Amino acid sequence: MRDKSFYRSIGLKCGLEIHQRLKGGKLFCSCRSTLSEEPSLEIIRKLRAVYGELGVVDRAAAFEHMRNRKFVYKYYPSESCLVECDEEPPHQVNKEALEAAITAALMLNAKVVDEIHVMRKTVIDGSNTSGFQRTMVIALDGYLEYKGEKIPIAQVCLEEEACGILEDWGDTVVYRLDRLGIPLVEVSTGLLEGYSPEEIQEIALLIGVTLRSTGKVRRGLGSTRQDLNVSISGGSRVEIKGVQELELISKVVENEVERQLSLIKLAKELKEAGVREEDFKPPMEVTELFSETKNRVIKRALKSGGVVFAAALPGLSGFASRELCPGLTLGKELAYHARAYGVGGIIHSDEDLAKLKLEDEFKKLRELLKAGSRDLIFIVAGPPDRAAEASRAVVERAKQLLNGPPEETRAANPDGTTRFTRPLPGAARMYPETDIPPMPIPREYVESIRASLPEHWEQKVKRFTEQLGLPRDLARQVVWSEYLSLFEEAVEKTRLPPTLIASTLVSTLKDIKRRDKIPVEQLPDEKIMEALLAVDGGKISKEALPDVLRELAKSPGETVQAIAARLGIKPITLEELREIISSTIQDNMEVVLEKRERALGLIMGRVMAKVKGRIDGKVVSEEVKRKLKEVLSTSRVEA
Amino acid sequence: MYSPEVEKALESAGAHIGDIIRIQRGSEVYEGILLPRSEYGDPSCIVIKLSSGYNIGVKYTPGTVIKRLRKAAEVGKFPAKKAERKPSLPPVSLIATGGTIGSRVDYVTGGVYMCVKPEELLYLTPELEDAVYIERMRSPFLVASEDLTPDDWKEIAEIAAKELNTDVRGVVITHGTDTMHYTSAALSFMLRNLSKPVALVGAQRSPDRGSFDGAMNLLCAAHYAARSDIAEVAIVMHGESSDTYCYAIRGTKARKMHTSRRDTFRPINDLPLARVWPDGRIEALNTKYRKRGSSEVYADTAFEKRVAIVKA
């Protein structure tokens, strides 16, 4: 386990970018912000590398252009219009979203700018139909308090969400348009130095809690996303995109530190072994050599018109299986670079070639490439242009191993490792959105928002404890959870005990997810509210709530009423309960007479088996006790 | 357009557009590149580009201190590309008249300017070089199409006739889209004895975007001019919202149906002449058209401008 002083000693610097989707409609049109099921149309587009302000193509843009991919956009009629299709200019900025962003900025102690200018940030990976993302600075220079120190909040932006990826076939990417244009607030911290990965994660959590305490943010899968900038002394700035779970941040940072340290060490080793840049030769086409191959993957590639490229990587034999960080070998790292060009990956000489039925071919390859025993040989199979580019990318990446970790953009995998996606974009990719005029922000408007700012989360915890009677731990859990605004809404709209609402939201739902493996976070707030209202209205008992919520999470399309009916948990009246109790006692009269008061447990159990989930357990217990007493007092007379 | 008060403050600080300045207002400090103001927004807000690339406006109030720090790096010029002679490719002439397709954005201010040199078009669509050989580029004027007059139609017709009578295979005319269908109709009537294709082409998205549609339009227009056997004036633009193919629409039958959609031009009471694919395939859709020939073209540009419409 690395401790804090270790991370200090290697000069860990980290920047956080927290993206949080906002409630309400889209940012630049009046479409709904929901995600939809059935697309009605699709549009096929290509994006071009554009020339930046210096008359040169940005390296990230050039990289995308070279990939020459086709983009298919699925169109959802209620969630997309001509704005998402890039067929109409954006409309005015959504006022509700703007106010939410200003609220968030003020909660982060940032200074709201006097005039907002909407910008276009060039992005041509297809995730924006226009070829850029619209974004605007709302506020600058804020801070958050953490362990008695001020964490710098450099910038708060309001921007549009990108399209969601449905499928990626290498040369074609399928996107969904419904996600495009959902408003999100982006909070960027200043450079965080001297913190451990756990602390960086805590800071991210703190920002998340602060955003949620505005009551204006969305929750659920994908509604928050973290990007990280990580660098260490002697390493490089690496941008890691799309960490979906806050709890993964420390692991991602740890892994990235490990990866950079391994690459620094590897560079040293290679240099000491005398490997030089000029030893790396460009890849060769070697398709002929594989014409009789028994390897299924290559056979299939050749059959569909593919080719094979190969190259030797000097001095790297034996290194491909070395772990750069847990879960990421050097071989895999090199393969990511090939995959970025739309091929399946690479096969290299450190692999079990006998198993892959490639022993003969690789032997011949070693001769053909004039490679020594210390060289790693790899091949790439695929369509001619892609295989050529992909193999060249692998050689280029291998060459960079001599210089330690390169600057690049990576994406987070669900297991906390990362993968290469593209070179870091340059600075020159932002220019004004001319379709939206600058928006002066009157000071009175900002002050009116400041005057009615939501409570700070600590105040909320205090209020929930003191006024709503929540235990302190539960209060804190609710405030830090994604369900904070739903909790407040439910307390206001129902007469249910706040403790019941809180424990339902923070523990019952979690139990359902953990025990039954149901993605309960996808259950919309309205459905949870529907279930709580049903309890409040006596339509289901509070005991039935976990069962109802579990079924709702499985099929959110159903109504609470329908589920209650399906589960047979239609509530019973007090009269019905009394009847059940009477008949249960009658059926067990012998035992009751024998055990007298001690028969309570047995009767209670039998009654509960019949009425479970249909009426409050407390009522059942009271009624059973009362009835038993009554029966026993009369029976004593008889006896 | 800054307010006189801001202009004065900037002047006394010696700060010019493009300089890196520091604005201090109480405890707040902002640093960035000084930018010009558009006519919209608050003229007393100073627009700066932050080092992050974002622009913001900082309100100038009495007591605000502006300091010029240094001159920012010169913003690069848009490079032009010289056409190379490729004898194997069919020659066409290109007449650039302006419009979005021939515009470029100023990346600092966001303003859109007309390409000064028609060669700059080639820079926007490098694929063109592998599709046709651009024998000549002419540019009588560069204006947005809403500013064109009947006199401009005459000038385009005369240049086009002259070009058509050389050994080129056809003529491509870049044009703004708002009045492109007027020009296409006018040229259809003015170019007599037409024996080669004439393609009018424009863009609905500007070239600064990754989603610039003009590149594919230009490529298809070049294919129409160089490779089709349709000796007619046609508008060659996106056939659908997807970047799949263009329609060549007869000049007298075209109409702009939407302000901003890519597939804005539709034929009215007529089929499109052809579907043109960016890879050079041309699929005839309308069997009735004037075939390529060898007759000499002339421009009949007599035009009565004093026309009124009386609508009852």
PDB file of N, CA, C and O in Angstrom, chain A residues 431-478:
ATOM      1  N   TYR A 431     -13.457  28.179 -30.392  1.00  0.00           N
ATOM      2  CA  TYR A 431     -13.760  29.469 -31.007  1.00  0.00           C
ATOM      3  C   TYR A 431     -15.220  29.796 -30.763  1.00  0.00           C
ATOM      4  O   TYR A 431     -16.008  28.928 -30.391  1.00  0.00           O
ATOM      5  N   PRO A 432     -15.613  31.060 -30.975  1.00  0.00           N
ATOM      6  CA  PRO A 432     -16.950  31.467 -30.531  1.00  0.00           C
ATOM      7  C   PRO A 432     -18.078  30.824 -31.356  1.00  0.00           C
ATOM      8  O   PRO A 432     -17.943  30.588 -32.546  1.00  0.00           O
ATOM      9  N   GLU A 433     -19.184  30.560 -30.669  1.00  0.00           N
ATOM     10  CA  GLU A 433     -20.424  30.101 -31.304  1.00  0.00           C
ATOM     11  C   GLU A 433     -21.130  31.363 -31.801  1.00  0.00           C
ATOM     12  O   GLU A 433     -21.672  32.128 -31.008  1.00  0.00           O
ATOM     13  N   THR A 434     -21.115  31.555 -33.113  1.00  0.00           N
ATOM     14  CA  THR A 434     -21.651  32.816 -33.645  1.00  0.00           C
ATOM     15  C   THR A 434     -23.168  32.817 -33.714  1.00  0.00           C
ATOM     16  O   THR A 434     -23.771  33.846 -33.947  1.00  0.00           O
ATOM     17  N   ASP A 435     -23.789  31.671 -33.527  1.00  0.00           N
ATOM     18  CA  ASP A 435     -25.249  31.629 -33.606  1.00  0.00           C
ATOM     19  C   ASP A 435     -25.933  32.065 -32.308  1.00  0.00           C
ATOM     20  O   ASP A 435     -27.140  32.192 -32.268  1.00  0.00           O
ATOM     21  N   ILE A 436     -25.150  32.238 -31.246  1.00  0.00           N
ATOM     22  CA  ILE A 436     -25.756  32.683 -29.984  1.00  0.00           C
ATOM     23  C   ILE A 436     -25.033  33.952 -29.534  1.00  0.00           C
ATOM     24  O   ILE A 436     -23.828  33.930 -29.311  1.00  0.00           O
ATOM     25  N   PRO A 437     -25.763  35.064 -29.429  1.00  0.00           N
ATOM     26  CA  PRO A 437     -25.103  36.308 -29.019  1.00  0.00           C
ATOM     27  C   PRO A 437     -24.617  36.225 -27.568  1.00  0.00           C
ATOM     28  O   PRO A 437     -25.141  35.421 -26.788  1.00  0.00           O
ATOM     29  N   PRO A 438     -23.601  37.040 -27.220  1.00  0.00           N
ATOM     30  CA  PRO A 438     -23.122  37.052 -25.834  1.00  0.00           C
ATOM     31  C   PRO A 438     -24.272  37.388 -24.882  1.00  0.00           C
ATOM     32  O   PRO A 438     -25.177  38.135 -25.250  1.00  0.00           O
ATOM     33  N   MET A 439     -24.243  36.804 -23.688  1.00  0.00           N
ATOM     34  CA  MET A 439     -25.325  37.014 -22.728  1.00  0.00           C
ATOM     35  C   MET A 439     -24.819  37.766 -21.504  1.00  0.00           C
ATOM     36  O   MET A 439     -24.150  37.174 -20.651  1.00  0.00           O
ATOM     37  N   PRO A 440     -25.113  39.080 -21.404  1.00  0.00           N
ATOM     38  CA  PRO A 440     -24.732  39.799 -20.186  1.00  0.00           C
ATOM     39  C   PRO A 440     -25.510  39.215 -19.007  1.00  0.00           C
ATOM     40  O   PRO A 440     -26.691  38.902 -19.140  1.00  0.00           O
ATOM     41  N   ILE A 441     -24.830  39.037 -17.870  1.00  0.00           N
ATOM     42  CA  ILE A 441     -25.491  38.493 -16.679  1.00  0.00           C
ATOM     43  C   ILE A 441     -25.588  39.613 -15.644  1.00  0.00           C
ATOM     44  O   ILE A 441     -24.584  39.957 -15.016  1.00  0.00           O
ATOM     45  N   PRO A 442     -26.774  40.192 -15.494  1.00  0.00           N
ATOM     46  CA  PRO A 442     -26.900  41.322 -14.561  1.00  0.00           C
ATOM     47  C   PRO A 442     -26.560  40.890 -13.138  1.00  0.00           C
ATOM     48  O   PRO A 442     -26.911  39.791 -12.710  1.00  0.00           O
ATOM     49  N   ARG A 443     -25.887  41.769 -12.404  1.00  0.00           N
ATOM     50  CA  ARG A 443     -25.491  41.462 -11.027  1.00  0.00           C
ATOM     51  C   ARG A 443     -26.709  41.200 -10.146  1.00  0.00           C
ATOM     52  O   ARG A 443     -26.686  40.374  -9.244  1.00  0.00           O
ATOM     53  N   GLU A 444     -27.811  41.936 -10.431  1.00  0.00           N
ATOM     54  CA  GLU A 444     -29.010  41.753  -9.604  1.00  0.00           C
ATOM     55  C   GLU A 444     -29.527  40.319  -9.727  1.00  0.00           C
ATOM     56  O   GLU A 444     -30.023  39.736  -8.767  1.00  0.00           O
ATOM     57  N   TYR A 445     -29.392  39.782 -10.940  1.00  0.00           N
ATOM     58  CA  TYR A 445     -29.851  38.410 -11.183  1.00  0.00           C
ATOM     59  C   TYR A 445     -29.022  37.423 -10.361  1.00  0.00           C
ATOM     60  O   TYR A 445     -29.558  36.556  -9.670  1.00  0.00           O
ATOM     61  N   VAL A 446     -27.702  37.616 -10.389  1.00  0.00           N
ATOM     62  CA  VAL A 446     -26.815  36.731  -9.620  1.00  0.00           C
ATOM     63  C   VAL A 446     -27.130  36.858  -8.127  1.00  0.00           C
ATOM     64  O   VAL A 446     -27.231  35.864  -7.413  1.00  0.00           O
ATOM     65  N   GLU A 447     -27.335  38.114  -7.691  1.00  0.00           N
ATOM     66  CA  GLU A 447     -27.597  38.323  -6.262  1.00  0.00           C
ATOM     67  C   GLU A 447     -28.925  37.707  -5.847  1.00  0.00           C
ATOM     68  O   GLU A 447     -29.073  37.193  -4.742  1.00  0.00           O
ATOM     69  N   SER A 448     -29.905  37.734  -6.764  1.00  0.00           N
ATOM     70  CA  SER A 448     -31.198  37.138  -6.416  1.00  0.00           C
ATOM     71  C   SER A 448     -31.049  35.617  -6.267  1.00  0.00           C
ATOM     72  O   SER A 448     -31.697  35.011  -5.420  1.00  0.00           O
ATOM     73  N   ILE A 449     -30.183  35.028  -7.057  1.00  0.00           N
ATOM     74  CA  ILE A 449     -29.947  33.586  -6.912  1.00  0.00           C
ATOM     75  C   ILE A 449     -29.186  33.320  -5.612  1.00  0.00           C
ATOM     76  O   ILE A 449     -29.505  32.416  -4.856  1.00  0.00           O
ATOM     77  N   ARG A 450     -28.221  34.190  -5.345  1.00  0.00           N
ATOM     78  CA  ARG A 450     -27.425  34.007  -4.121  1.00  0.00           C
ATOM     79  C   ARG A 450     -28.317  34.113  -2.877  1.00  0.00           C
ATOM     80  O   ARG A 450     -28.132  33.387  -1.900  1.00  0.00           O
ATOM     81  N   ALA A 451     -29.301  35.017  -2.952  1.00  0.00           N
ATOM     82  CA  ALA A 451     -30.160  35.248  -1.787  1.00  0.00           C
ATOM     83  C   ALA A 451     -30.979  34.005  -1.444  1.00  0.00           C
ATOM     84  O   ALA A 451     -31.367  33.813  -0.299  1.00  0.00           O
ATOM     85  N   SER A 452     -31.251  33.172  -2.447  1.00  0.00           N
ATOM     86  CA  SER A 452     -32.067  31.988  -2.142  1.00  0.00           C
ATOM     87  C   SER A 452     -31.298  30.702  -2.431  1.00  0.00           C
ATOM     88  O   SER A 452     -31.845  29.742  -2.948  1.00  0.00           O
ATOM     89  N   LEU A 453     -30.004  30.708  -2.106  1.00  0.00           N
ATOM     90  CA  LEU A 453     -29.192  29.508  -2.329  1.00  0.00           C
ATOM     91  C   LEU A 453     -29.660  28.364  -1.444  1.00  0.00           C
ATOM     92  O   LEU A 453     -30.053  28.586  -0.306  1.00  0.00           O
ATOM     93  N   PRO A 454     -29.621  27.159  -1.984  1.00  0.00           N
ATOM     94  CA  PRO A 454     -29.964  26.014  -1.134  1.00  0.00           C
ATOM     95  C   PRO A 454     -28.974  25.890   0.017  1.00  0.00           C
ATOM     96  O   PRO A 454     -27.872  26.433  -0.026  1.00  0.00           O
ATOM     97  N   GLU A 455     -29.396  25.153   1.057  1.00  0.00           N
ATOM     98  CA  GLU A 455     -28.527  24.992   2.220  1.00  0.00           C
ATOM     99  C   GLU A 455     -27.238  24.278   1.848  1.00  0.00           C
ATOM    100  O   GLU A 455     -27.234  23.430   0.967  1.00  0.00           O
ATOM    101  N   HIS A 456     -26.212  24.579   2.592  1.00  0.00           N
ATOM    102  CA  HIS A 456     -24.959  23.833   2.513  1.00  0.00           C
ATOM    103  C   HIS A 456     -25.246  22.432   3.032  1.00  0.00           C
ATOM    104  O   HIS A 456     -26.101  22.246   3.908  1.00  0.00           O
ATOM    105  N   TRP A 457     -24.513  21.441   2.523  1.00  0.00           N
ATOM    106  CA  TRP A 457     -24.846  20.067   2.911  1.00  0.00           C
ATOM    107  C   TRP A 457     -24.732  19.817   4.405  1.00  0.00           C
ATOM    108  O   TRP A 457     -25.484  19.048   4.984  1.00  0.00           O
ATOM    109  N   GLU A 458     -23.814  20.509   5.064  1.00  0.00           N
ATOM    110  CA  GLU A 458     -23.660  20.295   6.507  1.00  0.00           C
ATOM    111  C   GLU A 458     -24.875  20.808   7.275  1.00  0.00           C
ATOM    112  O   GLU A 458     -25.311  20.206   8.254  1.00  0.00           O
ATOM    113  N   GLN A 459     -25.428  21.937   6.755  1.00  0.00           N
ATOM    114  CA  GLN A 459     -26.637  22.474   7.381  1.00  0.00           C
ATOM    115  C   GLN A 459     -27.792  21.505   7.215  1.00  0.00           C
ATOM    116  O   GLN A 459     -28.620  21.333   8.096  1.00  0.00           O
ATOM    117  N   LYS A 460     -27.808  20.881   6.018  1.00  0.00           N
ATOM    118  CA  LYS A 460     -28.873  19.929   5.736  1.00  0.00           C
ATOM    119  C   LYS A 460     -28.825  18.764   6.717  1.00  0.00           C
ATOM    120  O   LYS A 460     -29.840  18.364   7.280  1.00  0.00           O
ATOM    121  N   VAL A 461     -27.617  18.240   6.944  1.00  0.00           N
ATOM    122  CA  VAL A 461     -27.456  17.126   7.868  1.00  0.00           C
ATOM    123  C   VAL A 461     -27.999  17.532   9.249  1.00  0.00           C
ATOM    124  O   VAL A 461     -28.745  16.802   9.889  1.00  0.00           O
ATOM    125  N   LYS A 462     -27.642  18.746   9.629  1.00  0.00           N
ATOM    126  CA  LYS A 462     -28.066  19.252  10.938  1.00  0.00           C
ATOM    127  C   LYS A 462     -29.601  19.342  11.005  1.00  0.00           C
ATOM    128  O   LYS A 462     -30.227  18.890  11.962  1.00  0.00           O
ATOM    129  N   ARG A 463     -30.168  19.909   9.948  1.00  0.00           N
ATOM    130  CA  ARG A 463     -31.623  20.077   9.931  1.00  0.00           C
ATOM    131  C   ARG A 463     -32.333  18.721   9.936  1.00  0.00           C
ATOM    132  O   ARG A 463     -33.315  18.516  10.651  1.00  0.00           O
ATOM    133  N   PHE A 464     -31.825  17.794   9.141  1.00  0.00           N
ATOM    134  CA  PHE A 464     -32.475  16.485   9.067  1.00  0.00           C
ATOM    135  C   PHE A 464     -32.418  15.783  10.426  1.00  0.00           C
ATOM    136  O   PHE A 464     -33.337  15.077  10.816  1.00  0.00           O
ATOM    137  N   THR A 465     -31.317  16.001  11.144  1.00  0.00           N
ATOM    138  CA  THR A 465     -31.181  15.362  12.453  1.00  0.00           C
ATOM    139  C   THR A 465     -32.111  16.024  13.455  1.00  0.00           C
ATOM    140  O   THR A 465     -32.867  15.366  14.153  1.00  0.00           O
ATOM    141  N   GLU A 466     -32.048  17.357  13.470  1.00  0.00           N
ATOM    142  CA  GLU A 466     -32.764  18.065  14.530  1.00  0.00           C
ATOM    143  C   GLU A 466     -34.254  18.178  14.266  1.00  0.00           C
ATOM    144  O   GLU A 466     -35.060  18.016  15.167  1.00  0.00           O
ATOM    145  N   GLN A 467     -34.611  18.460  12.999  1.00  0.00           N
ATOM    146  CA  GLN A 467     -36.026  18.707  12.741  1.00  0.00           C
ATOM    147  C   GLN A 467     -36.776  17.478  12.269  1.00  0.00           C
ATOM    148  O   GLN A 467     -37.960  17.329  12.532  1.00  0.00           O
ATOM    149  N   LEU A 468     -36.107  16.612  11.521  1.00  0.00           N
ATOM    150  CA  LEU A 468     -36.820  15.450  10.991  1.00  0.00           C
ATOM    151  C   LEU A 468     -36.563  14.206  11.823  1.00  0.00           C
ATOM    152  O   LEU A 468     -37.118  13.145  11.561  1.00  0.00           O
ATOM    153  N   GLY A 469     -35.686  14.353  12.810  1.00  0.00           N
ATOM    154  CA  GLY A 469     -35.444  13.233  13.719  1.00  0.00           C
ATOM    155  C   GLY A 469     -34.677  12.064  13.131  1.00  0.00           C
ATOM    156  O   GLY A 469     -34.785  10.945  13.598  1.00  0.00           O
ATOM    157  N   LEU A 470     -33.917  12.325  12.055  1.00  0.00           N
ATOM    158  CA  LEU A 470     -33.115  11.240  11.496  1.00  0.00           C
ATOM    159  C   LEU A 470     -31.895  11.007  12.390  1.00  0.00           C
ATOM    160  O   LEU A 470     -31.324  11.964  12.900  1.00  0.00           O
ATOM    161  N   PRO A 471     -31.491   9.741  12.563  1.00  0.00           N
ATOM    162  CA  PRO A 471     -30.197   9.516  13.209  1.00  0.00           C
ATOM    163  C   PRO A 471     -29.114  10.207  12.370  1.00  0.00           C
ATOM    164  O   PRO A 471     -29.249  10.276  11.142  1.00  0.00           O
ATOM    165  N   ARG A 472     -28.049  10.696  13.021  1.00  0.00           N
ATOM    166  CA  ARG A 472     -27.054  11.501  12.325  1.00  0.00           C
ATOM    167  C   ARG A 472     -26.430  10.771  11.136  1.00  0.00           C
ATOM    168  O   ARG A 472     -26.262  11.347  10.062  1.00  0.00           O
ATOM    169  N   ASP A 473     -26.122   9.498  11.312  1.00  0.00           N
ATOM    170  CA  ASP A 473     -25.510   8.735  10.222  1.00  0.00           C
ATOM    171  C   ASP A 473     -26.422   8.657   9.007  1.00  0.00           C
ATOM    172  O   ASP A 473     -25.992   8.828   7.875  1.00  0.00           O
ATOM    173  N   LEU A 474     -27.703   8.394   9.304  1.00  0.00           N
ATOM    174  CA  LEU A 474     -28.671   8.272   8.223  1.00  0.00           C
ATOM    175  C   LEU A 474     -28.832   9.623   7.511  1.00  0.00           C
ATOM    176  O   LEU A 474     -28.883   9.697   6.280  1.00  0.00           O
ATOM    177  N   ALA A 475     -28.850  10.698   8.297  1.00  0.00           N
ATOM    178  CA  ALA A 475     -28.985  12.033   7.733  1.00  0.00           C
ATOM    179  C   ALA A 475     -27.823  12.309   6.774  1.00  0.00           C
ATOM    180  O   ALA A 475     -28.011  12.791   5.654  1.00  0.00           O
ATOM    181  N   ARG A 476     -26.632  11.952   7.221  1.00  0.00           N
ATOM    182  CA  ARG A 476     -25.459  12.190   6.379  1.00  0.00           C
ATOM    183  C   ARG A 476     -25.515  11.330   5.116  1.00  0.00           C
ATOM    184  O   ARG A 476     -25.205  11.784   4.005  1.00  0.00           O
ATOM    185  N   GLN A 477     -25.944  10.085   5.292  1.00  0.00           N
ATOM    186  CA  GLN A 477     -26.051   9.204   4.123  1.00  0.00           C
ATOM    187  C   GLN A 477     -27.023   9.764   3.082  1.00  0.00           C
ATOM    188  O   GLN A 477     -26.738   9.733   1.900  1.00  0.00           O
ATOM    189  N   VAL A 478     -28.154  10.264   3.566  1.00  0.00           N
ATOM    190  CA  VAL A 478     -29.146  10.809   2.626  1.00  0.00           C
ATOM    191  C   VAL A 478     -28.568  12.025   1.908  1.00  0.00           C
ATOM    192  O   VAL A 478     -28.666  12.157   0.693  1.00  0.00           O
TER     193      VAL A 478
END
